[in-house]
Short mmCIF file of C-alpha atoms in Angstrom, two decimals:
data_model
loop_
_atom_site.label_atom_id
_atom_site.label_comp_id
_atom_site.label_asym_id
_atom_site.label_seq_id
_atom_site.Cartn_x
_atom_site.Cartn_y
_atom_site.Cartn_z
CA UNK A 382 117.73 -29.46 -106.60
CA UNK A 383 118.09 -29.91 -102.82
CA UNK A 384 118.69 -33.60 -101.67
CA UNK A 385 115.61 -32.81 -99.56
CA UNK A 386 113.03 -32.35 -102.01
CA UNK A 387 114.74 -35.17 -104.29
CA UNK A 388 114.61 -37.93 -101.42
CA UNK A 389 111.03 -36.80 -100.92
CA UNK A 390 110.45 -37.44 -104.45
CA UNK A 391 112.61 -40.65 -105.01
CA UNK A 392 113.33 -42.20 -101.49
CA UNK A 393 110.20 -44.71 -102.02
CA UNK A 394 111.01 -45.65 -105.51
CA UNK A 395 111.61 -49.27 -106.23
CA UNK A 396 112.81 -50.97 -108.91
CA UNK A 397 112.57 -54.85 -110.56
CA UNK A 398 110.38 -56.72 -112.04
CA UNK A 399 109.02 -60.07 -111.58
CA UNK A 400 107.75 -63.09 -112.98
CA UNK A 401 104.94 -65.65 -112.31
CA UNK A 402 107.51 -68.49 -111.50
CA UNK A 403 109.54 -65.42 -109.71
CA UNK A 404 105.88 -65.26 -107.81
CA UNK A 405 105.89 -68.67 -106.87
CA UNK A 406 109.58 -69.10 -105.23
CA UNK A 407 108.53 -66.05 -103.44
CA UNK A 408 105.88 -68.04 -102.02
CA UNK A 409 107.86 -70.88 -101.49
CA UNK A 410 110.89 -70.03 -100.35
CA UNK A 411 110.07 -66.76 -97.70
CA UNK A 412 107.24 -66.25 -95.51
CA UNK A 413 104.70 -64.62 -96.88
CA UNK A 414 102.64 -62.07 -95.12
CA UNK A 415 98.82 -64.33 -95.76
CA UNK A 416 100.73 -67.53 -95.17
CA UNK A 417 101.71 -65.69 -91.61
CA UNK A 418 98.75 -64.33 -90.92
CA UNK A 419 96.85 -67.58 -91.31
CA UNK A 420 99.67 -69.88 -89.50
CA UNK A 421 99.26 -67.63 -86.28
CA UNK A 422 95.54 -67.51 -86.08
CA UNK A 423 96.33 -71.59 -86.63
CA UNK A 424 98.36 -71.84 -83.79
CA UNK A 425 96.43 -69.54 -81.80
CA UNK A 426 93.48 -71.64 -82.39
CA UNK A 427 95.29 -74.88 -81.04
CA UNK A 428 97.17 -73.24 -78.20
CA UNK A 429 93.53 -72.20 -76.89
CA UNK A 430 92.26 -75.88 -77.38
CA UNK A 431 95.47 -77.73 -75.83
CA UNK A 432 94.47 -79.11 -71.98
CA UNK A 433 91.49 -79.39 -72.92
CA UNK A 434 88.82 -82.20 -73.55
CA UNK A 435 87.66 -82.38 -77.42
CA UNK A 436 84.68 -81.50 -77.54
CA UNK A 437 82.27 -80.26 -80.65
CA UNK A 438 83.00 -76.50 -80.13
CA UNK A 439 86.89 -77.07 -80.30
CA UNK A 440 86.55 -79.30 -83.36
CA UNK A 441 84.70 -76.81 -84.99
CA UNK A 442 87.03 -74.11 -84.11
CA UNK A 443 89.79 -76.60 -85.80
CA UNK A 444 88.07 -77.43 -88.66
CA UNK A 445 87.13 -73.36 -89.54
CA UNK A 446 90.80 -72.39 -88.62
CA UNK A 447 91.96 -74.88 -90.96
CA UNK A 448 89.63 -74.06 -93.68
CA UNK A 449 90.59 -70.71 -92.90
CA UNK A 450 95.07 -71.09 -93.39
CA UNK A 451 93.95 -73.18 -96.74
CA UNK A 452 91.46 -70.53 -97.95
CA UNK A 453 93.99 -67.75 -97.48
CA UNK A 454 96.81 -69.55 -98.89
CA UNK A 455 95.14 -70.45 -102.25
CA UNK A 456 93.86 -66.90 -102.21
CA UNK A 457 97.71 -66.10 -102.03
CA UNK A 458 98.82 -68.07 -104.75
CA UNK A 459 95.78 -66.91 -107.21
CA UNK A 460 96.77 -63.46 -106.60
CA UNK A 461 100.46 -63.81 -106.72
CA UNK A 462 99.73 -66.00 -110.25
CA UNK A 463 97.44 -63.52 -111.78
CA UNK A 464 99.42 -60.28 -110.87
CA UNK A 465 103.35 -60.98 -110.19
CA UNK A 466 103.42 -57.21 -109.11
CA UNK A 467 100.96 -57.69 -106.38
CA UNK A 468 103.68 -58.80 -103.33
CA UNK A 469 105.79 -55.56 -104.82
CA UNK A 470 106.17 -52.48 -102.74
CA UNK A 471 107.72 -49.18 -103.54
CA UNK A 472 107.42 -49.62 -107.73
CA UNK A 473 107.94 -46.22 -109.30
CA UNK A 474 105.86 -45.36 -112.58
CA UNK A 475 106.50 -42.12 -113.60
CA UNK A 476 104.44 -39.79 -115.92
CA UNK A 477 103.14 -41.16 -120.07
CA UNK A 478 104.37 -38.88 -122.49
CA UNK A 479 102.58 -39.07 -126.02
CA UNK A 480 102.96 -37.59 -129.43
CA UNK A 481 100.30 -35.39 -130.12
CA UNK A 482 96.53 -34.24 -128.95
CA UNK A 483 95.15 -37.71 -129.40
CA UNK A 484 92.95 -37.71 -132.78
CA UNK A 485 89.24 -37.25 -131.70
CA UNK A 486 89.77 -34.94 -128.92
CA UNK A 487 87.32 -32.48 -128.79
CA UNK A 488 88.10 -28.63 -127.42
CA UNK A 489 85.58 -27.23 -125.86
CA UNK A 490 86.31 -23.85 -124.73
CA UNK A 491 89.98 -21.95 -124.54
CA UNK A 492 90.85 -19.36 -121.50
CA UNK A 493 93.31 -17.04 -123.19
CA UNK A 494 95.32 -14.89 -121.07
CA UNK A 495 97.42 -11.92 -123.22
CA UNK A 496 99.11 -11.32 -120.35
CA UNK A 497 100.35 -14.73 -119.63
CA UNK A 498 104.41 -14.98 -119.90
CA UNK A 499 104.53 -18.94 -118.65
CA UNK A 500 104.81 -20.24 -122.13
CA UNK A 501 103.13 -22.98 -121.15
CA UNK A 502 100.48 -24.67 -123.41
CA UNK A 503 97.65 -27.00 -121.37
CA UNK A 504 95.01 -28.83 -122.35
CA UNK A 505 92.72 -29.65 -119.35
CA UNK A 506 89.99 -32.87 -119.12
CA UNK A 507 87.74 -32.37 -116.66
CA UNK A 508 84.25 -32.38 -115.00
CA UNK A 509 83.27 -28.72 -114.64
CA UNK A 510 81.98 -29.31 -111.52
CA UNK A 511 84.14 -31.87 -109.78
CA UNK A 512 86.21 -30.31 -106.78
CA UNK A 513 89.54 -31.71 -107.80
CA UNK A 514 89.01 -29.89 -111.39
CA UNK A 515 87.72 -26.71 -109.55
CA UNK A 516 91.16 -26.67 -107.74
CA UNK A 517 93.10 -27.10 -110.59
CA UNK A 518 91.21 -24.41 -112.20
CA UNK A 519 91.52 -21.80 -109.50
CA UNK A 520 94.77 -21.88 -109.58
CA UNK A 521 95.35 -21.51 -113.55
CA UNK A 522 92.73 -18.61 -113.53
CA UNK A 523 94.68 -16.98 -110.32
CA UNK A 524 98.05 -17.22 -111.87
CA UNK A 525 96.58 -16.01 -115.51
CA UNK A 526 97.52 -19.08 -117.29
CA UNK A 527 95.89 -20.07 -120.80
CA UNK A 528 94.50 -23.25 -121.50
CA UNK A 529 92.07 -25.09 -123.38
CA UNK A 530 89.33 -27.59 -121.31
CA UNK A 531 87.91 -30.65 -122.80
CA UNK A 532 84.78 -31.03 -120.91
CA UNK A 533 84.75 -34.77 -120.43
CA UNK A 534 81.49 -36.75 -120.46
CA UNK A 535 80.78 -37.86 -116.80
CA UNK A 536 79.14 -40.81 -117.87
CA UNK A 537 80.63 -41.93 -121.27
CA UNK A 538 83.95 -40.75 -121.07
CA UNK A 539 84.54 -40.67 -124.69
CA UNK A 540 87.17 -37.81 -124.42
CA UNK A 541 89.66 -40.23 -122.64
CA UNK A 542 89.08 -42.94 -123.94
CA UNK A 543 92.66 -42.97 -125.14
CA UNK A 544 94.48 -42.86 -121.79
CA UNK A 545 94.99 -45.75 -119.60
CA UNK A 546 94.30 -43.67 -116.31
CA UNK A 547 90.41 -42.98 -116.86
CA UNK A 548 90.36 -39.96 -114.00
CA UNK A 549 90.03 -36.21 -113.90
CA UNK A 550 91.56 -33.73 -113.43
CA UNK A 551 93.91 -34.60 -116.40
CA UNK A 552 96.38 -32.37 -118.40
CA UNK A 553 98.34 -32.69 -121.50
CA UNK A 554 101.41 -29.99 -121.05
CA UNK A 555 103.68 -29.25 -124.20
CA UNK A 556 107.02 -30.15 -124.00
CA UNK A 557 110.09 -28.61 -125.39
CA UNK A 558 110.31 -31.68 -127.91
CA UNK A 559 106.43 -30.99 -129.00
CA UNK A 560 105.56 -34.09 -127.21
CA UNK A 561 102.65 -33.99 -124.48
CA UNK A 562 103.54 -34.87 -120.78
CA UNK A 563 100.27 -36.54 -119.35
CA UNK A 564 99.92 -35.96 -115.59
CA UNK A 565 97.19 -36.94 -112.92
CA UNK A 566 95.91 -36.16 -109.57
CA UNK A 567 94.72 -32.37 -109.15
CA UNK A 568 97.37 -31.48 -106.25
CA UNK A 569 100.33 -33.28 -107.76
CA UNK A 570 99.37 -31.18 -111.31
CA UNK A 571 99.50 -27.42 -109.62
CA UNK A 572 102.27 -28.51 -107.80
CA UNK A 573 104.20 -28.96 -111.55
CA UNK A 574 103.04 -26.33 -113.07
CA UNK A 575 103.77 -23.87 -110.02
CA UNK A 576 107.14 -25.17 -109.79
CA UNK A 577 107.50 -24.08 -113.68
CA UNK A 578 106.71 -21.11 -112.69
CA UNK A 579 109.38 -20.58 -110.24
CA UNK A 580 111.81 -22.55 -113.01
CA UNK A 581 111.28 -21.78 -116.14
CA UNK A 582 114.67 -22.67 -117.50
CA UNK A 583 113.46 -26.42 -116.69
CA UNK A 584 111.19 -28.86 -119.04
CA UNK A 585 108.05 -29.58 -117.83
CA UNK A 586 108.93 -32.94 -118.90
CA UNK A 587 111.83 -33.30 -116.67
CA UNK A 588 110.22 -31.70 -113.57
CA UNK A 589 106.98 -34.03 -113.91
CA UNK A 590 109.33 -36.60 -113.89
CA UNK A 591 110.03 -35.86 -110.35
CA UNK A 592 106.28 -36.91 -109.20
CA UNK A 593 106.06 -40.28 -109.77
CA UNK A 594 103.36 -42.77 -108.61
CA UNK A 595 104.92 -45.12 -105.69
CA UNK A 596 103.20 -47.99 -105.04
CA UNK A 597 102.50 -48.80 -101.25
CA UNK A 598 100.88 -50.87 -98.55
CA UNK A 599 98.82 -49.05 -96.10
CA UNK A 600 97.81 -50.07 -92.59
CA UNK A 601 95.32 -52.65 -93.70
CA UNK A 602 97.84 -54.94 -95.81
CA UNK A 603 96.18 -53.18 -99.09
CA UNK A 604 98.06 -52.23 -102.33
CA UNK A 605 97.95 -48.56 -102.99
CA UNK A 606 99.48 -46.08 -105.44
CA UNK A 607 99.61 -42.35 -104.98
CA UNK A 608 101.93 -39.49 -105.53
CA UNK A 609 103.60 -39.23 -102.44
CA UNK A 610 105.22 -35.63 -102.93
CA UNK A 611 102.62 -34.22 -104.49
CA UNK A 612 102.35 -31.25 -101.99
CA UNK A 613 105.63 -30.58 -102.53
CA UNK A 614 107.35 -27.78 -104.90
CA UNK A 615 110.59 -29.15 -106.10
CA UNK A 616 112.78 -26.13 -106.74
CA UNK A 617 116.17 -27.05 -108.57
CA UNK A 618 119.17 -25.62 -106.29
CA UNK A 619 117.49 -23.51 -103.11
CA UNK A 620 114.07 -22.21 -101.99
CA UNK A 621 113.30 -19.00 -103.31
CA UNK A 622 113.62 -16.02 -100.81
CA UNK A 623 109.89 -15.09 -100.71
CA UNK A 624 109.35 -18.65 -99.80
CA UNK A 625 109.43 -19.40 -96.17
CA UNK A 626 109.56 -23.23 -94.34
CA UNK A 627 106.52 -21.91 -92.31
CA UNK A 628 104.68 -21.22 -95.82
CA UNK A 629 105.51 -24.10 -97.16
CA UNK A 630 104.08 -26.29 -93.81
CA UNK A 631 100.98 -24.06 -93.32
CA UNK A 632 100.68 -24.95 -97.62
CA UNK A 633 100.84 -28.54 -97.43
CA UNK A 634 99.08 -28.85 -93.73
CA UNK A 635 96.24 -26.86 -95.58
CA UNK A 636 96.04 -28.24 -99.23
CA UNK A 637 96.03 -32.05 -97.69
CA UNK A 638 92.95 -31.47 -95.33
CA UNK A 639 91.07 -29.63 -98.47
CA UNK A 640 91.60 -33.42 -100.09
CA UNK A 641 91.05 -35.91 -96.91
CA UNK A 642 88.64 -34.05 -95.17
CA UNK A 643 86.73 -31.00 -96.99
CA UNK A 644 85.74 -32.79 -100.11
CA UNK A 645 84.87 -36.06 -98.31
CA UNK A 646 82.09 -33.80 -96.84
CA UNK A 647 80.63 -32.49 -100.19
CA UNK A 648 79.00 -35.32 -101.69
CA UNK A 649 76.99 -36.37 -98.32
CA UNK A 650 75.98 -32.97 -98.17
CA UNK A 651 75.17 -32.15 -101.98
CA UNK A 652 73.23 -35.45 -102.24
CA UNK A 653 71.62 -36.82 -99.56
CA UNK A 654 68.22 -36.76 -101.00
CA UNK A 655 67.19 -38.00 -104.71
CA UNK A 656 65.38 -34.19 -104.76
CA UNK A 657 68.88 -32.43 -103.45
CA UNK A 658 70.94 -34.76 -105.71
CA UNK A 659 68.63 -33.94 -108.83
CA UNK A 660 68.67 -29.87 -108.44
CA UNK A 661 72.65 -30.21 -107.69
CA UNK A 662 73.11 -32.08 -110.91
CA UNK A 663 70.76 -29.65 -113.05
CA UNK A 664 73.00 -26.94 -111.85
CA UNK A 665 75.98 -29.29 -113.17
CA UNK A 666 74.60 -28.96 -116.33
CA UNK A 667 73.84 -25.33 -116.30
CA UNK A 668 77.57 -24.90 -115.09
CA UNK A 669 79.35 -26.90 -117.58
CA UNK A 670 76.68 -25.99 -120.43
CA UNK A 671 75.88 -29.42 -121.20
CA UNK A 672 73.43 -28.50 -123.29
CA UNK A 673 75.72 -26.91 -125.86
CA UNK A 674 78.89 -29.58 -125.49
CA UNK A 675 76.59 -32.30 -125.42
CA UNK A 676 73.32 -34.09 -127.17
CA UNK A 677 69.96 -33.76 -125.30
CA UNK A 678 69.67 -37.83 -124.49
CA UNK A 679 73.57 -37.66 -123.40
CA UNK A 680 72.90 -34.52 -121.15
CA UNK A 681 69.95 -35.97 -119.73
CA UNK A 682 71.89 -39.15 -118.97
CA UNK A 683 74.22 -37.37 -116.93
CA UNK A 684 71.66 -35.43 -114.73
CA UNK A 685 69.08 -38.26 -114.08
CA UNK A 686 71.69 -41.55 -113.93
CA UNK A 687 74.32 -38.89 -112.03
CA UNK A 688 71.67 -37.98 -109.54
CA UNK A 689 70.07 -41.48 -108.77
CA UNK A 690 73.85 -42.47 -108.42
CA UNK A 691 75.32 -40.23 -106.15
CA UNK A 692 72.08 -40.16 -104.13
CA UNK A 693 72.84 -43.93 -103.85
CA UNK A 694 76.74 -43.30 -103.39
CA UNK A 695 76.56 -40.45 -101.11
CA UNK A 696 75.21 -42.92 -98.34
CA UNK A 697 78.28 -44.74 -98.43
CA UNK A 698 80.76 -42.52 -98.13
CA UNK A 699 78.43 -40.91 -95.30
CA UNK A 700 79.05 -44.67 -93.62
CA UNK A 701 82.98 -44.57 -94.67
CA UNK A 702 83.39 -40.83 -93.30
CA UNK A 703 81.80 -41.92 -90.25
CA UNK A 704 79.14 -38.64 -90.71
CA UNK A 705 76.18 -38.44 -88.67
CA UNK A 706 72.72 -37.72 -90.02
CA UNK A 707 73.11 -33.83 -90.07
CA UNK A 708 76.17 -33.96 -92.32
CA UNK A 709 75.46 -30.34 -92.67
CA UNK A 710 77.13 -29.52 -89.04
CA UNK A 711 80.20 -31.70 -90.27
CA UNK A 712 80.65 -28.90 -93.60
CA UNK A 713 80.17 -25.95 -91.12
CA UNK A 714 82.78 -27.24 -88.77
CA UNK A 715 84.72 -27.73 -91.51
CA UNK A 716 84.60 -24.17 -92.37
CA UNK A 717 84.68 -22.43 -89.27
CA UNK A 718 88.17 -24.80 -88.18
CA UNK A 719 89.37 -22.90 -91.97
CA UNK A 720 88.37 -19.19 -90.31
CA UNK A 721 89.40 -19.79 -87.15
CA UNK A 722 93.06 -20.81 -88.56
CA UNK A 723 92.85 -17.34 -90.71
CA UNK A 724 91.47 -15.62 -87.37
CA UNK A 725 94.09 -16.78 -85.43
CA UNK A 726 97.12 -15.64 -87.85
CA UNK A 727 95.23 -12.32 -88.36
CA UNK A 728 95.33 -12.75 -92.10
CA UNK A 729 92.67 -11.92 -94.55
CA UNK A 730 94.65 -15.18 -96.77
CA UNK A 731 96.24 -18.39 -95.58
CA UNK A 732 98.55 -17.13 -97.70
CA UNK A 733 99.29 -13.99 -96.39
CA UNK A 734 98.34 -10.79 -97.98
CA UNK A 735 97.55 -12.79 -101.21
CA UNK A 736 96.20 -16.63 -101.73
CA UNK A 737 98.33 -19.00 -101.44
CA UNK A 738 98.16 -22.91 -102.72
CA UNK A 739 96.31 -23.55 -99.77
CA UNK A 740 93.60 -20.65 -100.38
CA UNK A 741 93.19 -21.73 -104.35
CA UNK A 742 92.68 -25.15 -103.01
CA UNK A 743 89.96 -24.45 -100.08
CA UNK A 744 88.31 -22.16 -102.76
CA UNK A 745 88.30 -24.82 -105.88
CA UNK A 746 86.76 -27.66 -103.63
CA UNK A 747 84.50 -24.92 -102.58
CA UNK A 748 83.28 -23.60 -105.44
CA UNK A 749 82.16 -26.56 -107.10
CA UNK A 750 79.46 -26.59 -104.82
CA UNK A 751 78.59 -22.93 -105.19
CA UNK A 752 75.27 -23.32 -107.22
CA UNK A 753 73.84 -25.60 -104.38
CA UNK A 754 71.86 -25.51 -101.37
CA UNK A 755 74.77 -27.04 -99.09
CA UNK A 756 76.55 -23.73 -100.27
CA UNK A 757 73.52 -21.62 -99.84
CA UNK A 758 73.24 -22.96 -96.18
CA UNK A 759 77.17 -22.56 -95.42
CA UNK A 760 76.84 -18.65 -96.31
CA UNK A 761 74.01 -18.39 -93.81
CA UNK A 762 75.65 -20.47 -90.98
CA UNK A 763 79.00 -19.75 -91.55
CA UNK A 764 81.81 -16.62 -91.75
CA UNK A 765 82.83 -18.69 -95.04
CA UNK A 766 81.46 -15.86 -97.02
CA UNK A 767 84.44 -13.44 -97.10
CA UNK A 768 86.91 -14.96 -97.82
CA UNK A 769 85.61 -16.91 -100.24
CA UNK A 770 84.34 -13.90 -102.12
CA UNK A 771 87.79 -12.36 -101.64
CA UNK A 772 89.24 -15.02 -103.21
CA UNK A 773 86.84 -15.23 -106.15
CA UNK A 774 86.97 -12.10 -107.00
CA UNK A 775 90.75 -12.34 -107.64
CA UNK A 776 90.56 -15.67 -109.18
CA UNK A 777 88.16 -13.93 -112.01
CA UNK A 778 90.31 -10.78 -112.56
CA UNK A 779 93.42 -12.83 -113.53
CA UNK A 780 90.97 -15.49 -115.77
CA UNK A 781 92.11 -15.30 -119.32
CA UNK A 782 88.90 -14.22 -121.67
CA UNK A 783 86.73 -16.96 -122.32
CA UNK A 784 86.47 -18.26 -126.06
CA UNK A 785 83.30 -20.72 -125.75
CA UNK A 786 83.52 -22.30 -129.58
CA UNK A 787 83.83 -25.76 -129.93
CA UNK A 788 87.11 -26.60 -131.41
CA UNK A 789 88.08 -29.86 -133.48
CA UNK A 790 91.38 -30.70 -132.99
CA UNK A 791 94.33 -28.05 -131.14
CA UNK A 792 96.38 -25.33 -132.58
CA UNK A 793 98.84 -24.78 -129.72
CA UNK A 794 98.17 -21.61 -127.70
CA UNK A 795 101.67 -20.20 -127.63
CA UNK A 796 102.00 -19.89 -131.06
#
């Protein structure tokens, strides 16, 4: 494997573990960040006051920094005693690995592909309609892989209840040893399975291992954990020769604005009234054929307390997105920055004469919306149409045949 794409994958990792009294001579012995933070603002507050004649305003200003430092230290030390991992940076946890299909998992449908050669065998959880599942999705159907979907309840969640990450996309992949590698996070999963297909010699075991979760602070002193080379293919020895740096850039430019900025825009959009929320979410159930994979009271749980909740959270993240009112003008600008790129390079794909990562992407976060108005409205104000339908129809001539029967329990498919 190059040392490139290994230090991408492993040059954050860290590695050591800690302790609540380990916590606690932390705190004691070095300066902590919060202590820091609150003996500046301390000192800035009696640097201001110094000269000058005590007064009300200036004891006030003493007293609040004061309860201030002592608020934010005590905060410190609760946090630091009720998660000894919280002061850690760069902790590595790579991908579970269990057994078998966990007992209770219900199949819902199968896409079975006799052409496929990858001899891989998936099971997919997902939301049919969620953008990050429509992604993953895309690109299985493109490259004619067969799986099986468990069509997860969006409000009960019974179908993973077994896993500690409680998130879809999710996939199960067969190892070698019959055991099940577990991975997360819809860009970091076709990532893996498209470097399998470019190494098949490999496990799919050992090359998930190489897209770990690193743990991180960002700009605003908060604790995050994401895959951090999840855009990445990590090819063994050298880059294969139909592989060129500029693909790979224009891939990973591409396939990281479809996930911070095109599918921030859908749920503003898709629900920003209780009547537009409702009709998207009856369309989620046509879709994903709630009807059939689920009882009538569960199914019309999801549409009604799905609708009045998204029509509740889609304010918010119009708020956090910093949209205006017409959050419509913010999809179309969206879209035509996505044809103008494809104008520009004279290419009918981002990917050249065929999709590429970055096309499957664009079209999965796309298409989860198809059945709505936003949608509707993009054809008619947008040049989104072509390529999408371009796209589409390739997508659905290398889909594996659809086998709708509810399944208990998994034979694998490559047997």
């Amino acid at each position: 494997m190059s040392c490139f794409r290994l230090a991408t994958a492993n040059a954050l990792a860290g590695s050591g573990s800690g302790s609540r009294s380990g916590a606690f001579r932390l705190l004691a012995n070095k300066p902590h960040r919060d202590f820091a933070f609150a003996r500046r603002h301390f000192a800035q507050a009696v640097t201001e006051g110094a000269g000058r004649k005590s007064n009300g305003t200036f004891k006030l200003a003493m007293l609040g920094a004061t309860v201030g430092a002592a608020t934010g230290s005590m905060y410190t030390i609760y946090t630091h005693w009720t998660d000894s991992n919280a002061h850690k940076e760069h902790e590595e946890t790579k991908p579970q690995r269990v057994d078998a299909i966990p007992p209770g998992v219900r199949i819902t449908k199968r896409y079975v592909n006799p052409k496929d050669t990858s001899g891989l065998d998936i099971v997919l959880f997902q939301f049919q309609t969620c953008p990050f599942c429509c992604k993953v999705r895309a690109f299985l159907d493109y490259m004619g892989i067969s799986y099986s979907v468990v069509e997860v309840d969006a409000v009960l969640r019974q179908d993973i209840r077994w896993s500690s990450v409680k998130k879809v996309p999710m996939v199960l992949i067969r190892q070698q040893d019959g055991r099940y590698v577990q991975m997360v996070d819809s860009s970091a999963i076709i990532s893996l399975i498209a470097t399998k297909l470019q190494d098949k010699r490999t496990d799919i075991g050992e090359l998930a291992q190489f897209y770990p979760h690193i743990s991180f602070f960002d700009d605003d002193g908060k604790k995050k954990v994401d895959i951090l080379n999840k855009y990445f293919l990590m090819y063994r020895e050298q880059t294969p020769k139909s592989v060129t740096k500029e693909t790979e850039e224009t891939d990973r430019k591409w396939r990281s604005w479809a996930d911070s900025h095109l599918v921030h825009l859908i749920s503003p959009n898709c629900y920003q009234t209780m009547g537009e929320s409702l009709e998207t979410f009856e369309w989620f159930s046509q879709a994903g054929e709630w009807d059939v994979h689920f009882p009538k009271w569960e199914r019309d749980l999801m549409v009604y307390g799905g609708a009045s909740a998204m029509w509740a959270i889609a304010k918010m993240l119009k708020r956090r997105h910093a949209l205006t009112d017409d959050v419509r003008s913010h999809m179309y600008d969206a879209l035509d920055q996505w044809t103008a790129e494809l104008k520009k390079r004279k290419s009918k794909f981002m990917g050249g004469k065929q999709p590429g990562l970055a096309d499957l992407s664009v079209f999965g976060v796309l298409s989860s919306m198809e059945g709505c108005q936003t949608f509707k409205d993009c054809l008619q104000n947008t040049t989104i149409g072509e390529w999408f339908f371009e796209v589409k129809a390739l997508v659905e001539k290398n889909r594996g045949q659809l086998h709708r029967e509810r399944i208990e329990g998994l034979v694998p498919l490559t047997q």
